[in-house]
């Protein structure tokens, strides 16, 4: 059994009796140098500093101290973006005892008078900073967990670049300690680092007048994407994603990704959704990466190569979208075989050849087959008329048997 003790910036004085007794009874205490320095001499355990990088070395480090009473120090609540979650995942909940402290989120909301349930938390610790882009929406309150003294400047620059420069910001440093400070400003006027590396940034999102906020539902404007014309258009994209039906924690393959719009909006549906965009052209693959960063899903994995060969070695998907290269020999067979039970396959066809292939599969396996025809109003001389876009056939099917 390993005991994980949450400790705040107020150190030993802020610990409840249960946490103090656990530390005093420990044979080994592990933590960062800053955390270990918060302990008094009455804690006589061997003090072990975390190695760097931590995660690859963690299993061997724990194995080395098997049989001893081990305590692990964590900042605040160990299960709130903390080491506690890693240890539970590694050892199982039955072998990890967690003694939480007040989280930085709760402390920040207490200082600002914000209801905790109405705040979104964004962690930039060990994550690409562009993750913040998906959370910035008018009227939204964010608590951003930064990494280092430059975190407020980084947050301010991202918000300003996305059109949220007027957003009020508060950098809260050393929450709970005698050295606690709060600094206020706006994203567009922010300058200088935080008072301490231990900081969180509270943001009230306010958009500039010329900013067009993006919605949360599928079907973002086509102008939100960098593309060369190879893009699943807005209306078709919304229907396609409704068939793919993203669920938290699921993985999508976006095959023949083009601009990556399906993969991007799949991941924007929930922070736990993951996607792999497979694209054969390097210039389009590069554009997918830029689209992912700009729209707040920088962890989107982009694989350059031609399917189906490029799919080898990828983790099995919960959903597959084929938007390009449908007629490549063996592609649909490969996607269908690799799809998990309960997974969804969605194929969009535009050409006669791809429609013929989709028709064969529909005849053999069934599913749902629809044809979408979109017309947009545009000038016709001095009047306005309808200009049709190319119709798109959408075939969708759920795998109910075991592959």
GROMACS .gro file of N, CA, C and O in nm, residues 287-358:
model
  288
  287UNK      N    1  -0.091   2.111  -4.298
  287UNK     CA    2  -0.208   2.196  -4.274
  287UNK      C    3  -0.297   2.138  -4.164
  287UNK      O    4  -0.354   2.213  -4.084
  288UNK      N    5  -0.309   2.006  -4.159
  288UNK     CA    6  -0.387   1.942  -4.052
  288UNK      C    7  -0.329   1.978  -3.916
  288UNK      O    8  -0.402   2.011  -3.822
  289UNK      N    9  -0.197   1.973  -3.905
  289UNK     CA   10  -0.134   2.006  -3.777
  289UNK      C   11  -0.162   2.150  -3.737
  289UNK      O   12  -0.189   2.180  -3.620
  290UNK      N   13  -0.157   2.240  -3.835
  290UNK     CA   14  -0.185   2.381  -3.803
  290UNK      C   15  -0.332   2.400  -3.766
  290UNK      O   16  -0.364   2.476  -3.673
  291UNK      N   17  -0.422   2.332  -3.835
  291UNK     CA   18  -0.564   2.339  -3.800
  291UNK      C   19  -0.589   2.287  -3.659
  291UNK      O   20  -0.667   2.344  -3.582
  292UNK      N   21  -0.523   2.177  -3.625
  292UNK     CA   22  -0.540   2.118  -3.491
  292UNK      C   23  -0.493   2.214  -3.383
  292UNK      O   24  -0.560   2.231  -3.279
  293UNK      N   25  -0.380   2.279  -3.403
  293UNK     CA   26  -0.330   2.376  -3.305
  293UNK      C   27  -0.425   2.494  -3.291
  293UNK      O   28  -0.461   2.534  -3.179
  294UNK      N   29  -0.466   2.549  -3.403
  294UNK     CA   30  -0.549   2.669  -3.400
  294UNK      C   31  -0.684   2.643  -3.336
  294UNK      O   32  -0.741   2.731  -3.269
  295UNK      N   33  -0.738   2.523  -3.353
  295UNK     CA   34  -0.871   2.491  -3.302
  295UNK      C   35  -0.868   2.415  -3.171
  295UNK      O   36  -0.971   2.362  -3.126
  296UNK      N   37  -0.750   2.410  -3.107
  296UNK     CA   38  -0.744   2.364  -2.969
  296UNK      C   39  -0.732   2.215  -2.946
  296UNK      O   40  -0.757   2.168  -2.835
  297UNK      N   41  -0.690   2.138  -3.048
  297UNK     CA   42  -0.670   1.993  -3.029
  297UNK      C   43  -0.530   1.955  -3.078
  297UNK      O   44  -0.515   1.872  -3.168
  298UNK      N   45  -0.426   2.012  -3.017
  298UNK     CA   46  -0.289   1.988  -3.065
  298UNK      C   47  -0.241   1.845  -3.049
  298UNK      O   48  -0.140   1.807  -3.110
  299UNK      N   49  -0.311   1.764  -2.970
  299UNK     CA   50  -0.270   1.624  -2.953
  299UNK      C   51  -0.321   1.534  -3.065
  299UNK      O   52  -0.297   1.412  -3.062
  300UNK      N   53  -0.390   1.588  -3.164
  300UNK     CA   54  -0.430   1.509  -3.280
  300UNK      C   55  -0.306   1.449  -3.346
  300UNK      O   56  -0.211   1.518  -3.379
  301UNK      N   57  -0.310   1.318  -3.365
  301UNK     CA   58  -0.196   1.249  -3.427
  301UNK      C   59  -0.214   1.248  -3.579
  301UNK      O   60  -0.320   1.212  -3.629
  302UNK      N   61  -0.111   1.291  -3.650
  302UNK     CA   62  -0.116   1.295  -3.795
  302UNK      C   63  -0.017   1.192  -3.850
  302UNK      O   64   0.102   1.193  -3.814
  303UNK      N   65  -0.066   1.103  -3.935
  303UNK     CA   66   0.017   1.000  -3.997
  303UNK      C   67   0.023   1.028  -4.146
  303UNK      O   68  -0.081   1.033  -4.214
  304UNK      N   69   0.143   1.046  -4.198
  304UNK     CA   70   0.162   1.068  -4.341
  304UNK      C   71   0.182   0.933  -4.410
  304UNK      O   72   0.270   0.857  -4.373
  305UNK      N   73   0.101   0.906  -4.509
  305UNK     CA   74   0.114   0.780  -4.583
  305UNK      C   75  -0.016   0.744  -4.650
  305UNK      O   76  -0.121   0.802  -4.623
  306UNK      N   77  -0.009   0.646  -4.739
  306UNK     CA   78  -0.127   0.601  -4.812
  306UNK      C   79  -0.192   0.484  -4.741
  306UNK      O   80  -0.126   0.388  -4.702
  307UNK      N   81  -0.322   0.494  -4.723
  307UNK     CA   82  -0.398   0.383  -4.667
  307UNK      C   83  -0.427   0.281  -4.779
  307UNK      O   84  -0.437   0.319  -4.896
  308UNK      N   85  -0.434   0.151  -4.747
  308UNK     CA   86  -0.441   0.098  -4.612
  308UNK      C   87  -0.306   0.071  -4.544
  308UNK      O   88  -0.304   0.042  -4.424
  309UNK      N   89  -0.195   0.079  -4.618
  309UNK     CA   90  -0.066   0.046  -4.558
  309UNK      C   91  -0.035   0.135  -4.438
  309UNK      O   92   0.022   0.090  -4.337
  310UNK      N   93  -0.075   0.263  -4.444
  310UNK     CA   94  -0.045   0.357  -4.336
  310UNK      C   95  -0.122   0.326  -4.208
  310UNK      O   96  -0.091   0.380  -4.102
  311UNK      N   97  -0.222   0.238  -4.217
  311UNK     CA   98  -0.301   0.204  -4.099
  311UNK      C   99  -0.237   0.095  -4.014
  311UNK      O  100  -0.276   0.074  -3.899
  312UNK      N  101  -0.140   0.024  -4.070
  312UNK     CA  102  -0.075  -0.084  -3.996
  312UNK      C  103  -0.005  -0.029  -3.872
  312UNK      O  104   0.066   0.072  -3.878
  313UNK      N  105  -0.026  -0.094  -3.760
  313UNK     CA  106   0.038  -0.052  -3.636
  313UNK      C  107  -0.040   0.049  -3.556
  313UNK      O  108  -0.004   0.078  -3.441
  314UNK      N  109  -0.147   0.104  -3.611
  314UNK     CA  110  -0.229   0.198  -3.535
  314UNK      C  111  -0.317   0.122  -3.435
  314UNK      O  112  -0.359   0.009  -3.461
  315UNK      N  113  -0.348   0.183  -3.321
  315UNK     CA  114  -0.440   0.119  -3.227
  315UNK      C  115  -0.578   0.104  -3.289
  315UNK      O  116  -0.619   0.185  -3.371
  316UNK      N  117  -0.650   0.000  -3.249
  316UNK     CA  118  -0.780  -0.027  -3.308
  316UNK      C  119  -0.878   0.085  -3.276
  316UNK      O  120  -0.885   0.133  -3.163
  317UNK      N  121  -0.954   0.128  -3.376
  317UNK     CA  122  -1.042   0.244  -3.358
  317UNK      C  123  -1.181   0.207  -3.308
  317UNK      O  124  -1.229   0.094  -3.324
  318UNK      N  125  -1.246   0.306  -3.247
  318UNK     CA  126  -1.388   0.294  -3.211
  318UNK      C  127  -1.477   0.348  -3.322
  318UNK      O  128  -1.598   0.322  -3.323
  319UNK      N  129  -1.418   0.427  -3.411
  319UNK     CA  130  -1.492   0.480  -3.526
  319UNK      C  131  -1.393   0.506  -3.638
  319UNK      O  132  -1.277   0.539  -3.612
  320UNK      N  133  -1.440   0.490  -3.760
  320UNK     CA  134  -1.356   0.515  -3.879
  320UNK      C  135  -1.435   0.600  -3.976
  320UNK      O  136  -1.551   0.569  -4.007
  321UNK      N  137  -1.371   0.707  -4.023
  321UNK     CA  138  -1.428   0.787  -4.130
  321UNK      C  139  -1.336   0.778  -4.251
  321UNK      O  140  -1.215   0.802  -4.239
  322UNK      N  141  -1.393   0.742  -4.365
  322UNK     CA  142  -1.317   0.739  -4.489
  322UNK      C  143  -1.372   0.851  -4.578
  322UNK      O  144  -1.484   0.842  -4.629
  323UNK      N  145  -1.291   0.955  -4.595
  323UNK     CA  146  -1.334   1.069  -4.674
  323UNK      C  147  -1.263   1.080  -4.806
  323UNK      O  148  -1.306   1.153  -4.895
  324UNK      N  149  -1.152   1.009  -4.820
  324UNK     CA  150  -1.076   1.012  -4.944
  324UNK      C  151  -1.011   0.877  -4.969
  324UNK      O  152  -0.979   0.804  -4.874
  325UNK      N  153  -0.994   0.843  -5.095
  325UNK     CA  154  -0.929   0.717  -5.130
  325UNK      C  155  -1.013   0.595  -5.106
  325UNK      O  156  -0.960   0.485  -5.083
  326UNK      N  157  -1.148   0.611  -5.113
  326UNK     CA  158  -1.238   0.499  -5.083
  326UNK      C  159  -1.210   0.379  -5.173
  326UNK      O  160  -1.219   0.263  -5.129
  327UNK      N  161  -1.173   0.404  -5.298
  327UNK     CA  162  -1.158   0.295  -5.394
  327UNK      C  163  -1.020   0.229  -5.388
  327UNK      O  164  -0.993   0.137  -5.467
  328UNK      N  165  -0.933   0.272  -5.296
  328UNK     CA  166  -0.802   0.208  -5.283
  328UNK      C  167  -0.822   0.060  -5.250
  328UNK      O  168  -0.899   0.026  -5.160
  329UNK      N  169  -0.756  -0.031  -5.323
  329UNK     CA  170  -0.777  -0.175  -5.301
  329UNK      C  171  -0.756  -0.215  -5.156
  329UNK      O  172  -0.653  -0.185  -5.096
  330UNK      N  173  -0.854  -0.281  -5.099
  330UNK     CA  174  -0.844  -0.335  -4.964
  330UNK      C  175  -0.870  -0.236  -4.852
  330UNK      O  176  -0.869  -0.275  -4.735
  331UNK      N  177  -0.895  -0.108  -4.883
  331UNK     CA  178  -0.909  -0.009  -4.776
  331UNK      C  179  -1.030  -0.035  -4.688
  331UNK      O  180  -1.017  -0.043  -4.565
  332UNK      N  181  -1.148  -0.051  -4.747
  332UNK     CA  182  -1.266  -0.072  -4.664
  332UNK      C  183  -1.259  -0.205  -4.588
  332UNK      O  184  -1.302  -0.214  -4.473
  333UNK      N  185  -1.202  -0.308  -4.651
  333UNK     CA  186  -1.184  -0.436  -4.580
  333UNK      C  187  -1.098  -0.418  -4.456
  333UNK      O  188  -1.129  -0.470  -4.348
  334UNK      N  189  -0.988  -0.344  -4.472
  334UNK     CA  190  -0.895  -0.323  -4.361
  334UNK      C  191  -0.964  -0.245  -4.249
  334UNK      O  192  -0.954  -0.282  -4.130
  335UNK      N  193  -1.035  -0.137  -4.283
  335UNK     CA  194  -1.101  -0.055  -4.182
  335UNK      C  195  -1.208  -0.135  -4.109
  335UNK      O  196  -1.220  -0.128  -3.986
  336UNK      N  197  -1.286  -0.212  -4.184
  336UNK     CA  198  -1.394  -0.290  -4.122
  336UNK      C  199  -1.339  -0.399  -4.031
  336UNK      O  200  -1.392  -0.425  -3.922
  337UNK      N  201  -1.231  -0.463  -4.073
  337UNK     CA  202  -1.171  -0.570  -3.991
  337UNK      C  203  -1.113  -0.517  -3.862
  337UNK      O  204  -1.124  -0.581  -3.757
  338UNK      N  205  -1.053  -0.398  -3.867
  338UNK     CA  206  -0.987  -0.342  -3.748
  338UNK      C  207  -1.085  -0.273  -3.651
  338UNK      O  208  -1.050  -0.247  -3.536
  339UNK      N  209  -1.204  -0.242  -3.697
  339UNK     CA  210  -1.300  -0.168  -3.615
  339UNK      C  211  -1.344  -0.251  -3.494
  339UNK      O  212  -1.377  -0.369  -3.506
  340UNK      N  213  -1.348  -0.188  -3.379
  340UNK     CA  214  -1.390  -0.256  -3.256
  340UNK      C  215  -1.540  -0.290  -3.261
  340UNK      O  216  -1.617  -0.221  -3.328
  341UNK      N  217  -1.583  -0.393  -3.188
  341UNK     CA  218  -1.727  -0.420  -3.177
  341UNK      C  219  -1.799  -0.297  -3.120
  341UNK      O  220  -1.752  -0.235  -3.024
  342UNK      N  221  -1.910  -0.262  -3.179
  342UNK     CA  222  -1.981  -0.141  -3.139
  342UNK      C  223  -1.931  -0.016  -3.209
  342UNK      O  224  -1.988   0.092  -3.192
  343UNK      N  225  -1.824  -0.031  -3.289
  343UNK     CA  226  -1.767   0.084  -3.360
  343UNK      C  227  -1.849   0.123  -3.481
  343UNK      O  228  -1.927   0.045  -3.535
  344UNK      N  229  -1.829   0.248  -3.524
  344UNK     CA  230  -1.903   0.302  -3.638
  344UNK      C  231  -1.810   0.327  -3.755
  344UNK      O  232  -1.702   0.385  -3.739
  345UNK      N  233  -1.854   0.285  -3.873
  345UNK     CA  234  -1.783   0.314  -3.998
  345UNK      C  235  -1.869   0.408  -4.080
  345UNK      O  236  -1.987   0.382  -4.103
  346UNK      N  237  -1.810   0.520  -4.122
  346UNK     CA  238  -1.880   0.618  -4.206
  346UNK      C  239  -1.794   0.646  -4.328
  346UNK      O  240  -1.675   0.676  -4.315
  347UNK      N  241  -1.855   0.635  -4.445
  347UNK     CA  242  -1.785   0.657  -4.571
  347UNK      C  243  -1.860   0.762  -4.651
  347UNK      O  244  -1.981   0.751  -4.670
  348UNK      N  245  -1.788   0.864  -4.698
  348UNK     CA  246  -1.846   0.965  -4.786
  348UNK      C  247  -1.797   0.941  -4.929
  348UNK      O  248  -1.677   0.928  -4.952
  349UNK      N  249  -1.889   0.936  -5.022
  349UNK     CA  250  -1.857   0.910  -5.162
  349UNK      C  251  -1.910   1.023  -5.249
  349UNK      O  252  -2.022   1.069  -5.231
  350UNK      N  253  -1.827   1.065  -5.345
  350UNK     CA  254  -1.865   1.173  -5.437
  350UNK      C  255  -1.865   1.126  -5.581
  350UNK      O  256  -1.953   1.160  -5.659
  351UNK      N  257  -1.766   1.044  -5.619
  351UNK     CA  258  -1.755   1.000  -5.758
  351UNK      C  259  -1.843   0.877  -5.784
  351UNK      O  260  -1.885   0.806  -5.691
  352UNK      N  261  -1.869   0.851  -5.911
  352UNK     CA  262  -1.948   0.733  -5.948
  352UNK      C  263  -1.878   0.605  -5.904
  352UNK      O  264  -1.943   0.510  -5.858
  353UNK      N  265  -1.746   0.603  -5.916
  353UNK     CA  266  -1.670   0.483  -5.879
  353UNK      C  267  -1.681   0.456  -5.729
  353UNK      O  268  -1.701   0.341  -5.686
  354UNK      N  269  -1.666   0.561  -5.648
  354UNK     CA  270  -1.675   0.540  -5.503
  354UNK      C  271  -1.818   0.508  -5.461
  354UNK      O  272  -1.841   0.426  -5.372
  355UNK      N  273  -1.917   0.569  -5.528
  355UNK     CA  274  -2.056   0.537  -5.498
  355UNK      C  275  -2.088   0.390  -5.532
  355UNK      O  276  -2.161   0.323  -5.458
  356UNK      N  277  -2.032   0.341  -5.643
  356UNK     CA  278  -2.056   0.202  -5.681
  356UNK      C  279  -2.000   0.107  -5.577
  356UNK      O  280  -2.065   0.007  -5.540
  357UNK      N  281  -1.880   0.137  -5.526
  357UNK     CA  282  -1.820   0.052  -5.424
  357UNK      C  283  -1.900   0.056  -5.295
  357UNK      O  284  -1.927  -0.048  -5.232
  358UNK      N  285  -1.942   0.176  -5.254
  358UNK     CA  286  -2.024   0.189  -5.134
  358UNK      C  287  -2.156   0.113  -5.150
  358UNK      O  288  -2.204   0.047  -5.057
   0.00000   0.00000   0.00000
